[in-house]
Coordinates of C-alpha atoms in Angstrom, one line a residue:
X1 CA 7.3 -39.5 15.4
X2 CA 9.3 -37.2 13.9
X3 CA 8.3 -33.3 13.8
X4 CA 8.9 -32.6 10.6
X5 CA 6.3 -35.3 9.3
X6 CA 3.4 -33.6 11.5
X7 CA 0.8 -32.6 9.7
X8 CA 0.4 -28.6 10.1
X9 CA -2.9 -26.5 9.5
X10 CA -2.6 -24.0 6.9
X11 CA -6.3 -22.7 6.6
X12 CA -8.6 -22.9 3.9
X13 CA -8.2 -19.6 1.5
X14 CA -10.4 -20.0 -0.9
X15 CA -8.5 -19.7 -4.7
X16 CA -11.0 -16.9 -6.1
X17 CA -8.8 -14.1 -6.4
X18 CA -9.1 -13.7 -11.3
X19 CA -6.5 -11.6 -12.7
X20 CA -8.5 -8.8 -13.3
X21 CA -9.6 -8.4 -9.9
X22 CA -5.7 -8.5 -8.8
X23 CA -4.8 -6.0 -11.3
X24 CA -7.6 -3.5 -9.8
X25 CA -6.6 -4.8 -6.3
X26 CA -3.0 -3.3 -6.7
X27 CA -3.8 -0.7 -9.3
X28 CA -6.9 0.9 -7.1
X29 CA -5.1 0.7 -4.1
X30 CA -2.0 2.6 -5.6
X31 CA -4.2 5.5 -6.6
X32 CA -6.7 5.6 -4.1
X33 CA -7.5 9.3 -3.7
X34 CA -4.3 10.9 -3.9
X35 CA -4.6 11.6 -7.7
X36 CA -7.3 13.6 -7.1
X37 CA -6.6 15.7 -4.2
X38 CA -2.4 16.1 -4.5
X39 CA -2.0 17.7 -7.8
X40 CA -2.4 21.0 -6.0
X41 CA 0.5 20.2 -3.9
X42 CA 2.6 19.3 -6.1
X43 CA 2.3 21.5 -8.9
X44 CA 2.9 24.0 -6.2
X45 CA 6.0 22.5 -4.7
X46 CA 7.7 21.2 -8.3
X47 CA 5.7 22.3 -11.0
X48 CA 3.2 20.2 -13.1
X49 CA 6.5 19.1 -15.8
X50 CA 8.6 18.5 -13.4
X51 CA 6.0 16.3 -11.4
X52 CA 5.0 14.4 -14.5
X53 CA 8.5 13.4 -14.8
X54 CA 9.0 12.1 -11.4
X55 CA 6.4 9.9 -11.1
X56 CA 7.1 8.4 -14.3
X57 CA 10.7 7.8 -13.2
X58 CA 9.0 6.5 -10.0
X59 CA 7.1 4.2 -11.3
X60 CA 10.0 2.7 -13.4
X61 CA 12.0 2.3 -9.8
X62 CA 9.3 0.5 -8.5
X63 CA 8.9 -1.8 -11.5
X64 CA 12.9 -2.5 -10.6
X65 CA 11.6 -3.4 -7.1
X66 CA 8.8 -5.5 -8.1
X67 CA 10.8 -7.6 -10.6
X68 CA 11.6 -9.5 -7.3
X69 CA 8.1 -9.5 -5.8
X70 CA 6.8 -11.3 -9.0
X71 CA 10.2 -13.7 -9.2
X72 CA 9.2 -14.7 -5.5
X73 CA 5.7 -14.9 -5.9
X74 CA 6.5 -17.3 -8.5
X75 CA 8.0 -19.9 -6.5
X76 CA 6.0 -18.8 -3.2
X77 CA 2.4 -18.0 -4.0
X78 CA 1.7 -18.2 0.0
X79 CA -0.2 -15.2 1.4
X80 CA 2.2 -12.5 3.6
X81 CA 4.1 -11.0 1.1
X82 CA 7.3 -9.1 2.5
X83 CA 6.4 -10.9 5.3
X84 CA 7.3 -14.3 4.2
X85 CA 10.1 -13.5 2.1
X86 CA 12.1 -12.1 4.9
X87 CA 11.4 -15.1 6.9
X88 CA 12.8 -17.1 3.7
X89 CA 16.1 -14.7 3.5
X90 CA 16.5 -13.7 7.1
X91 CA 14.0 -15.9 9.7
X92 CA 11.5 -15.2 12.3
X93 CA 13.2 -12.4 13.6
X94 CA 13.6 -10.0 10.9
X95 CA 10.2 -11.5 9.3
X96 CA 8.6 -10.1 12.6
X97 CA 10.2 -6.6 12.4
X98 CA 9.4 -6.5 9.0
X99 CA 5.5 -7.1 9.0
X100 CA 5.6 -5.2 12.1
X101 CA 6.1 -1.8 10.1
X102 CA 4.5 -2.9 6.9
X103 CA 1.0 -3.6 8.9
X104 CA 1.3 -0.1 10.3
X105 CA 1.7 1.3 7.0
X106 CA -0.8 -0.6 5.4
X107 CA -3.6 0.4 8.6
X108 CA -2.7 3.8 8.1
X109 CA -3.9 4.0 4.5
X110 CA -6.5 2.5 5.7
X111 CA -7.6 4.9 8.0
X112 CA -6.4 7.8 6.0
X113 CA -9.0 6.7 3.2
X114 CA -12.2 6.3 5.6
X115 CA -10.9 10.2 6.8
X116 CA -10.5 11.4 3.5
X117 CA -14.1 10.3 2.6
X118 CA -15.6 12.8 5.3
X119 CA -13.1 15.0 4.0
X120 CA -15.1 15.2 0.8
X121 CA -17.8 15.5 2.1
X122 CA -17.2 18.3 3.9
X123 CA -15.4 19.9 0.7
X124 CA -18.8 19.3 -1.5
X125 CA -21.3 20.3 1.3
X126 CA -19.1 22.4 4.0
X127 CA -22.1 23.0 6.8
X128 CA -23.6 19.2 6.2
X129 CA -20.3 17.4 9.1
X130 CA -19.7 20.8 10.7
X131 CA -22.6 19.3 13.4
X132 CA -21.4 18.4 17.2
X133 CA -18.0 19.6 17.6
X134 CA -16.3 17.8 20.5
X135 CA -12.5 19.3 20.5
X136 CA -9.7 20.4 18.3
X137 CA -6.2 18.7 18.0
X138 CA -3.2 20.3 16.3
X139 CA -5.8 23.1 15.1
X140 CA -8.1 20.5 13.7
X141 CA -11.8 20.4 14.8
X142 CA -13.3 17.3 15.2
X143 CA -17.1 16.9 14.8
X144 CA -19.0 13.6 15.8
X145 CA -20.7 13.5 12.4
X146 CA -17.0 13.4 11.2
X147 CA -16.3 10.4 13.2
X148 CA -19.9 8.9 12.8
X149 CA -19.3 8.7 9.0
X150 CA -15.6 7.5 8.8
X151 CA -17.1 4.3 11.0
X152 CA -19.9 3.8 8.9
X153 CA -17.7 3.4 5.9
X154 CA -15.3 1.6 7.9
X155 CA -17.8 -1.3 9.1
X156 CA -19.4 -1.3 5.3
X157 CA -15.8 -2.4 4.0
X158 CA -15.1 -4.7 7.0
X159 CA -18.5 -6.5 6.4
X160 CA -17.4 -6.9 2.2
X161 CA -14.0 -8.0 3.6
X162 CA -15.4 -10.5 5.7
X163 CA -17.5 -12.0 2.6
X164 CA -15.0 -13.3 0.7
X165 CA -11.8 -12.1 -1.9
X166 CA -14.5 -12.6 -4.7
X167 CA -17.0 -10.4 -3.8
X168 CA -14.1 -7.8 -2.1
X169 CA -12.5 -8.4 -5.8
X170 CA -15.5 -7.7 -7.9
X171 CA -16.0 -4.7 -6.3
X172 CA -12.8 -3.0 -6.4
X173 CA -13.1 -4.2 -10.7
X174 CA -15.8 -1.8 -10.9
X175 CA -14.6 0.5 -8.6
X176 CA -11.5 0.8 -11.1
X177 CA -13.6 0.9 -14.1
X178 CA -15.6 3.7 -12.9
X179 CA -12.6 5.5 -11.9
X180 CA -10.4 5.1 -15.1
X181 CA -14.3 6.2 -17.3
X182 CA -14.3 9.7 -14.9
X183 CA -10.5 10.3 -15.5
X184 CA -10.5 9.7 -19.2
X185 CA -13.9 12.2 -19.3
X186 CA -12.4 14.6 -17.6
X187 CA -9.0 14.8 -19.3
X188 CA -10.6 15.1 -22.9
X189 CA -13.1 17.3 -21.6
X190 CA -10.5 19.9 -19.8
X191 CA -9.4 20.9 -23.7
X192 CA -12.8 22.2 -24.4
X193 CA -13.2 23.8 -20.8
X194 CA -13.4 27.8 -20.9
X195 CA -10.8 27.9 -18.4
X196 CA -8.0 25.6 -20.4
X197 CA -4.9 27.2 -21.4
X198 CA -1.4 25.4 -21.9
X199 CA 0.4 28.4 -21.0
X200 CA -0.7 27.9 -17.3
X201 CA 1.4 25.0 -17.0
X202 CA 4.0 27.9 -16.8
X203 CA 6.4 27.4 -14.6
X204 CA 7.0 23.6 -15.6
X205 CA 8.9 23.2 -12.1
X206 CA 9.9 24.7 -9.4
X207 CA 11.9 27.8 -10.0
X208 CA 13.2 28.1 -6.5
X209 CA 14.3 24.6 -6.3
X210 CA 15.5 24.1 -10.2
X211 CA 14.7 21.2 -12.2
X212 CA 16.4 18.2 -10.5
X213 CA 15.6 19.1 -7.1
X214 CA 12.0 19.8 -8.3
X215 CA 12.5 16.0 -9.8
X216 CA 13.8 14.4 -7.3
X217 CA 11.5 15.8 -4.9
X218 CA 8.4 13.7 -6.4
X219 CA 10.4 10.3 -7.3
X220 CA 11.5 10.6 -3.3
X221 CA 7.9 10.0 -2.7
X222 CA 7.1 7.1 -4.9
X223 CA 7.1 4.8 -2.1
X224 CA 4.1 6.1 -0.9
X225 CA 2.7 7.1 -4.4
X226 CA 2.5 3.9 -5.6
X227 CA 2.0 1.8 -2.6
X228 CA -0.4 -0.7 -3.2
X229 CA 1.8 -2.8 -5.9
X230 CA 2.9 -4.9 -3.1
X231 CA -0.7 -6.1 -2.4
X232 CA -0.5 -8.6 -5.1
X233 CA 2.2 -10.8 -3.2
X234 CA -0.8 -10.9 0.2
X235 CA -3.5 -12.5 -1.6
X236 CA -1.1 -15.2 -3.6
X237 CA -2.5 -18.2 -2.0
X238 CA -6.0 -17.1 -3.3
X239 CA -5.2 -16.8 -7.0
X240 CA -7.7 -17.9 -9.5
X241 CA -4.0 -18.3 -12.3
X242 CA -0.5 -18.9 -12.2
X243 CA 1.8 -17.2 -10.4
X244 CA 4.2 -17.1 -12.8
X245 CA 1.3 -13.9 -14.3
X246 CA 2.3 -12.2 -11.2
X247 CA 5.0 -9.5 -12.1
X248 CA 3.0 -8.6 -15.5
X249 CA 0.0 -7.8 -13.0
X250 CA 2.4 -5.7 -11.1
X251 CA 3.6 -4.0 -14.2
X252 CA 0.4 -3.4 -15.6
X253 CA -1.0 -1.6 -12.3
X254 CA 2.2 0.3 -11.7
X255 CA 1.9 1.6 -15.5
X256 CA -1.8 2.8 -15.4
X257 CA -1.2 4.4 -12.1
X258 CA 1.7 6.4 -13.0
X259 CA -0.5 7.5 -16.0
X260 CA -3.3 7.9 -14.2
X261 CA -1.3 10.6 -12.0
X262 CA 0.1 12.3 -15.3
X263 CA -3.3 13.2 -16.1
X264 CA -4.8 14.9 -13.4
X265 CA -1.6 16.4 -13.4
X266 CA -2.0 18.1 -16.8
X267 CA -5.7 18.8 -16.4
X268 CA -4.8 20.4 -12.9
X269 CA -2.2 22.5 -14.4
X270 CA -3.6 23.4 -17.8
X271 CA -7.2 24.8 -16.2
X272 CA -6.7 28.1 -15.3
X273 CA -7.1 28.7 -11.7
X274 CA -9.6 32.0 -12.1
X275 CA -9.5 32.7 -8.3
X276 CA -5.5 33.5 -8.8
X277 CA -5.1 31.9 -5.4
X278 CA -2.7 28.9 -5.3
X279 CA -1.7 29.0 -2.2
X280 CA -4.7 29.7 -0.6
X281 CA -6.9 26.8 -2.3
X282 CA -6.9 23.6 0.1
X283 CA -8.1 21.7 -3.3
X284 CA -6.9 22.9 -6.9
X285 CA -8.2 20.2 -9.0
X286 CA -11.6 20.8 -7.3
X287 CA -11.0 24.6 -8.0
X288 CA -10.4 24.2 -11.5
X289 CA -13.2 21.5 -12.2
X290 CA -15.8 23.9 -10.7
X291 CA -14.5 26.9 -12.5
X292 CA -14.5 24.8 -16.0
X293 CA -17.9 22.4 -15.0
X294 CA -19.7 24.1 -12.3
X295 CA -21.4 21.6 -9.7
X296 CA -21.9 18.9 -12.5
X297 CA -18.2 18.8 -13.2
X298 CA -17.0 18.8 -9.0
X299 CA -19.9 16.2 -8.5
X300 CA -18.2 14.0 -11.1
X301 CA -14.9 14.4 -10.1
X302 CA -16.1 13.6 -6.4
X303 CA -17.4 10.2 -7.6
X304 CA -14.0 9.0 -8.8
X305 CA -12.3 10.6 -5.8
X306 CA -15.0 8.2 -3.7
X307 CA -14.1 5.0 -5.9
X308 CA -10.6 5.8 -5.1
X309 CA -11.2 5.7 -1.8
X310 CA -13.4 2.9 -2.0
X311 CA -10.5 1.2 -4.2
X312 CA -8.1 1.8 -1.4
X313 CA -10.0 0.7 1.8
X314 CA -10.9 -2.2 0.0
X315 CA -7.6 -3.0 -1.4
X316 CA -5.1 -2.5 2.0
X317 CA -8.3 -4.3 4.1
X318 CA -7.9 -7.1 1.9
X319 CA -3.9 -7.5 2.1
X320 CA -3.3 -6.1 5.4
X321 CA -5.8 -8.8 7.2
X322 CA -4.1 -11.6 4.9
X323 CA -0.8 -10.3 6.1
X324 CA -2.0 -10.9 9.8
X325 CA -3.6 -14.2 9.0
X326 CA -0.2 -15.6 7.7
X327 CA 1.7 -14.3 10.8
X328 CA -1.1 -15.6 13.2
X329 CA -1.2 -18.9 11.3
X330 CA 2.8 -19.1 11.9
X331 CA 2.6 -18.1 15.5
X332 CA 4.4 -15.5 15.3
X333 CA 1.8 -13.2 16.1
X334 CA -1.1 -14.8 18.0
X335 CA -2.8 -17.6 16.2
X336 CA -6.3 -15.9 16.7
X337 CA -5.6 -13.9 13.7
X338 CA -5.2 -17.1 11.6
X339 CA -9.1 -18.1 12.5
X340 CA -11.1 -18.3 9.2
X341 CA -14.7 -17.5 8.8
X342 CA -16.7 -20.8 8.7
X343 CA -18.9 -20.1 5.7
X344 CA -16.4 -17.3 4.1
X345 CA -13.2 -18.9 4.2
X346 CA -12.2 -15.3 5.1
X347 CA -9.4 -13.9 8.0
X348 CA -12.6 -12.1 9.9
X349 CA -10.7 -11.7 13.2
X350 CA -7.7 -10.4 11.7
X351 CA -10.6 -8.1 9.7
X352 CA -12.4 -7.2 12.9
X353 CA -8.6 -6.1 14.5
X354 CA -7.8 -3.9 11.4
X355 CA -10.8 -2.4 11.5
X356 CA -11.1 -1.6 15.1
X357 CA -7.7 -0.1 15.0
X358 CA -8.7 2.0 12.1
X359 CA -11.9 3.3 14.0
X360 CA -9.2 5.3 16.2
X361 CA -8.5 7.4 13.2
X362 CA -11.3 9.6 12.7
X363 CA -10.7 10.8 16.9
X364 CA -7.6 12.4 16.3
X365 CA -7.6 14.7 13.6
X366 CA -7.2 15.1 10.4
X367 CA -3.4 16.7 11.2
X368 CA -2.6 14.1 13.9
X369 CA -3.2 11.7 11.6
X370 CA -1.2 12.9 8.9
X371 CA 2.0 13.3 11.1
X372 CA 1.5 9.3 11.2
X373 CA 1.0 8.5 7.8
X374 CA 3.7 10.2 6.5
X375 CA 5.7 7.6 7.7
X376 CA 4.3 5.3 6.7
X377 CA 6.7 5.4 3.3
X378 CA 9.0 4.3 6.0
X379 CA 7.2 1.0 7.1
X380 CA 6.4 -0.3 3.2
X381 CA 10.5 0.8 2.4
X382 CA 11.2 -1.8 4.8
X383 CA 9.2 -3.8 3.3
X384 CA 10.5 -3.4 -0.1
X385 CA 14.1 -3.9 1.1
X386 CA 13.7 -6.7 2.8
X387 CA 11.8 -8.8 -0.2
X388 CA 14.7 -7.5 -2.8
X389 CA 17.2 -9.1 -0.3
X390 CA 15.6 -12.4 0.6
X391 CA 15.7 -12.2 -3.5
X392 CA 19.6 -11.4 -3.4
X393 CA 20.2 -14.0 -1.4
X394 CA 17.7 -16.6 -2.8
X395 CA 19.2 -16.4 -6.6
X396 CA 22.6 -17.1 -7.8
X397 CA 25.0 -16.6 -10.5
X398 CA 26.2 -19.9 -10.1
X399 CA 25.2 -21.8 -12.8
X400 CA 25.6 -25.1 -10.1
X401 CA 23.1 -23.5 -8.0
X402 CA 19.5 -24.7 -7.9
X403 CA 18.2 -21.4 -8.0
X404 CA 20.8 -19.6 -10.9
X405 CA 18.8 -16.9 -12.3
X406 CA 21.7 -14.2 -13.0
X407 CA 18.6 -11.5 -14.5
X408 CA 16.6 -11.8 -11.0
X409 CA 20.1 -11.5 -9.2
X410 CA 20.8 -8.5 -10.9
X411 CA 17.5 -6.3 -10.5
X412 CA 17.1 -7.7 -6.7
X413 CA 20.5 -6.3 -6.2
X414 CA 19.2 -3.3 -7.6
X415 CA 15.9 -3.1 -6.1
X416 CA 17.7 -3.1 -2.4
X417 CA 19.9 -0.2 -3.6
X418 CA 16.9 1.9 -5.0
X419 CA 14.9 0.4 -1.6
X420 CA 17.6 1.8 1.0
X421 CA 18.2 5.2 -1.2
X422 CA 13.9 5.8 -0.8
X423 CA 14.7 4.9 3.2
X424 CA 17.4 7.3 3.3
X425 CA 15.4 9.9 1.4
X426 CA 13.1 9.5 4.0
X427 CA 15.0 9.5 7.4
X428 CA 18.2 11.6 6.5
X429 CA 18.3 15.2 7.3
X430 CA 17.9 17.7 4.8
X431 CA 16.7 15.1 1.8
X432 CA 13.4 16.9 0.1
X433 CA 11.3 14.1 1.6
X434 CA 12.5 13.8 5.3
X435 CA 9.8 13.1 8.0
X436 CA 8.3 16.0 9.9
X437 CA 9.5 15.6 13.5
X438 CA 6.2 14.3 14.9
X439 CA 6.5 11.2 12.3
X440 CA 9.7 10.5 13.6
X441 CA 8.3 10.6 17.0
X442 CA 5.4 8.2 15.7
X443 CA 7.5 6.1 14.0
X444 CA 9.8 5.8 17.2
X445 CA 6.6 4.9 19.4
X446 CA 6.1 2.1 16.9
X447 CA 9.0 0.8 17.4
X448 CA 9.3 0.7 21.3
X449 CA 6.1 -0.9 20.4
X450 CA 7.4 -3.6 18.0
X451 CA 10.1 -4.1 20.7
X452 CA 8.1 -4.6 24.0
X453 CA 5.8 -7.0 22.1
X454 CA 8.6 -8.8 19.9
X455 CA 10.8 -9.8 23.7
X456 CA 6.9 -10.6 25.1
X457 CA 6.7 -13.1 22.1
X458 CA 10.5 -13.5 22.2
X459 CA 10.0 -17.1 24.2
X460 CA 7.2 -18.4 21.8
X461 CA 9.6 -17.8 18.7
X462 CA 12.0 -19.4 20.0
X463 CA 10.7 -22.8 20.7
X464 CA 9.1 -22.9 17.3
X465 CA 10.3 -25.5 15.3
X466 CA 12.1 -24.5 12.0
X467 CA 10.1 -27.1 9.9
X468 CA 7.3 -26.7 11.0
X469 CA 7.7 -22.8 10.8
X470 CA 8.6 -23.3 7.1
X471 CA 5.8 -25.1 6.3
X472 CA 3.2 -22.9 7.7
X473 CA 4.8 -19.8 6.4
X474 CA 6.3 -21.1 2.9
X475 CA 4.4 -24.3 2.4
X476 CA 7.8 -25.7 1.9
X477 CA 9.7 -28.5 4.4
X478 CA 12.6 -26.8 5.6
X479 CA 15.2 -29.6 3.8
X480 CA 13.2 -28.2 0.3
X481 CA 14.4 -24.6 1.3
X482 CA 17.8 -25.7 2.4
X483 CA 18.3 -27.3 -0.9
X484 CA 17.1 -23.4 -2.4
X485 CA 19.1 -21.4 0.1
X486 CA 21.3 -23.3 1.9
X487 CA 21.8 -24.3 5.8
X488 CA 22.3 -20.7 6.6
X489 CA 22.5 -19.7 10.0
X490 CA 21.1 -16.1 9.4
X491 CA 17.8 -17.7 8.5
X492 CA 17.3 -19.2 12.1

């Protein structure tokens, strides 16, 4: 028999996944809570203006990146995302690398939103988590009630997770609606607070830094801003629509989130600050809400900051577990994460994992943790590179050529420039958004990481058989993709 006619085992992802709940899937996860909490920090590092106007320039660079997710989608609606594109462009070996830093980054925002929600709590009701200190790290104390609460949440969301996209789906719809009703409230209500004023927008950036720098300071952070997109691509294979709806999804979340973050922007800057203490507040936005609203007004704003949190555990749950499924259904990472729950039709190991790893979080620190998720830009820039050049090398401008699509040629060649410029923002010295040295130290640890495991695993991937690997990844026979790409010996 030959091995390219055996049958392989793809699972059973169960098609459930409407448009609507994509849309709140990518656009949820791309706020999550930083809308809310960051405006403080921003306004004080470029001014609310300035801000404004990088993540609106942002947002249009990721739209250039996503024209290839949605072109790729389109032809591959296979969960994995970046993960099965690079194996399309590149092969096993750069597909492993590839999900290797995009699962960290993806675990980290999910740990960072189960941390920010005792965060909040301790904000609204300081003496309520300040119970049972057991040690400090990096200056941080941490309290058991801290951690108790952060693994509560935690095993809610793995427990919706486990029940299925449609119910995990649902729920992050509301979530948004919710959300989007409290934003909208609040803007319109800021021009009527006793506190508004337009002049303390004043300075509109940076003066220290001047306008550009102050500019390019925010749109060097985009990456992380609007992570979250890229969650569309992972759920794929359980779309409810065509795929060819994908990129308009993308467009539409990317859109509402960058205006979303306008407008907490504006209502941050505009409400006077009574306390005259910028740099002392930990929380602006939830300084100037209680000066204009009192406790009504904070308690409001903390229920969309707790659907944004909600929006994003739910959301990077949901797409990080399917991109484990499709790299443990490939064997590329152990096939026990491909295991499907038998009533759910739900990755629940790959779940369970995410989770546990998660539940590490809330023990180091609020600081500790932070030094790791800022680079986790790094891990989804990889990610974003790699997709725009499987699309580089996928379409052609040869009219010939079975896959001639000059347009997608164009803004994937693009899309990899603007993806390597938001890596080198990120690693090279002296850029406005370079990692603090104890991320480059985490993100070197990850890597030894990836390494050790990848030369464990190196004996496995290589006796997998090309077809085979194809099929389970692309749910494509390798003599399709060769007539699509070529016999190319780079995608071994």
């Amino acid at each position: 028999m030959r091995h390219k006619d055996k049958k392989v085992n793809r699972g059973d992802l169960q098609q459930t996944l409407s448009e609507r709940f994509v849309w709140a899937i990518a656009y949820g996860s791309c706020i999550g809570w930083g809308s809310f909490i960051l405006p403080g920090d921003w306004i004080k590092s470029s001014g609310p203006i300035a801000t404004s106007i990088g993540i609106i320039i942002g947002a249009l660079l990721m739209i250039l990146i996503a024209v290839s997710y949605g072109a790729l989608v389109e032809r591959f609606p296979v969960s994995g995302g970046a993960f099965a594109f690079s194996f399309l462009g590149f092969g096993r070996y750069v597909s492993f690398f590839s999900a290797w830093f995009i699962t960290f980054g993806y675990v980290c925002v999910v740990a960072l939103n189960a941390t920010a929600f005792s965060l909040l709590i301790k904000f609204i009701f300081p003496s309520v988590l300040q119970t049972g200190k057991l040690y400090s790290i990096a200056g941080w104390d941490v309290y058991i009630t801290e951690i108790i609460l952060a693994t509560v949440l935690l095993l809610v969301f793995m427990l919706i997770a486990i029940k299925g996209a449609s119910v995990s789906g649902t729920l992050q719809y509301y979530f948004c609606i919710a959300m989007v009703i409290v934003v909208i409230l609040m803007f319109l209500g800021s021009f009527f607070a006793p506190n508004f004023d337009v002049s303390s927008l004043q300075p509109l950036s940076n003066p220290d830094k001047g306008w550009f720098q102050s500019i390019i300071a925010i749109v060097a952070i985009a990456p992380w801003a609007f992570v979250g997109f890229d969650n569309i691509p992972q759920t794929a294979e359980e779309f409810d629509f065509k795929p060819n709806k994908t990129f308009k999804l993308i467009v539409y979340s990317l859109l509402a989130a960058a205006l979303t973050y306008v407008l907490m922007l504006l209502y941050t800057g505009w409400l006077e600050n009574k306390s005259g203490n910028l740099n002392g507040n930990l929380w602006l936005t939830g300084t100037v809400t209680k000066d204009a609203f009192g406790m009504v007004g904070l308690g409001i704003l903390a229920l969309a900051i707790i659907m944004g949190i909600f929006t994003g555990l739910n959301g990077f749950l949901m797409s990080s577990s399917r991109l484990l499924f499709s790299m443990g259904r490939s064997g590329i990472m152990p096939t026990v994460f491909s295991k499907l729950h038998r009533k759910y039709k739900t990755p629940y190991v790959a779940i369970i994992f995410l989770v546990l790893v998660s539940m590490i979080a809330p023990w180091l620190g609020r600081n500790a943790l932070t030094w790791i998720v800022d680079m986790s830009s790094t891990g989804v820039s990889v990610g974003y590179l790699i997709t725009c050049l499987a699309a580089a090398k996928l379409f052609s401008y040869n009219k010939e050529s079975n896959t001639y699509a000059p347009v997608y040629k164009t803004f994937a060649i693009i899309g990899s420039i603007m993806s390597f410029i938001f890596l080198c923002l990120l690693l090279v010295p002296f850029s406005p958004a370079v990692l603090s040295m104890p991320s480059f130290i985490a993100l070197g640890a990850w890597t030894l990481l990836g390494l050790i495991f990848f030369f464990i695993r190196l004996p496995k991937l290589k006796k997998m058989n090309k077809d085979e690997l194809s099929r389970l990844i692309l749910n494509r026979k390798e003599e399709d993709l060769k007539s699509l790409v070529g016999d190319d010996t780079s995608r071994k």
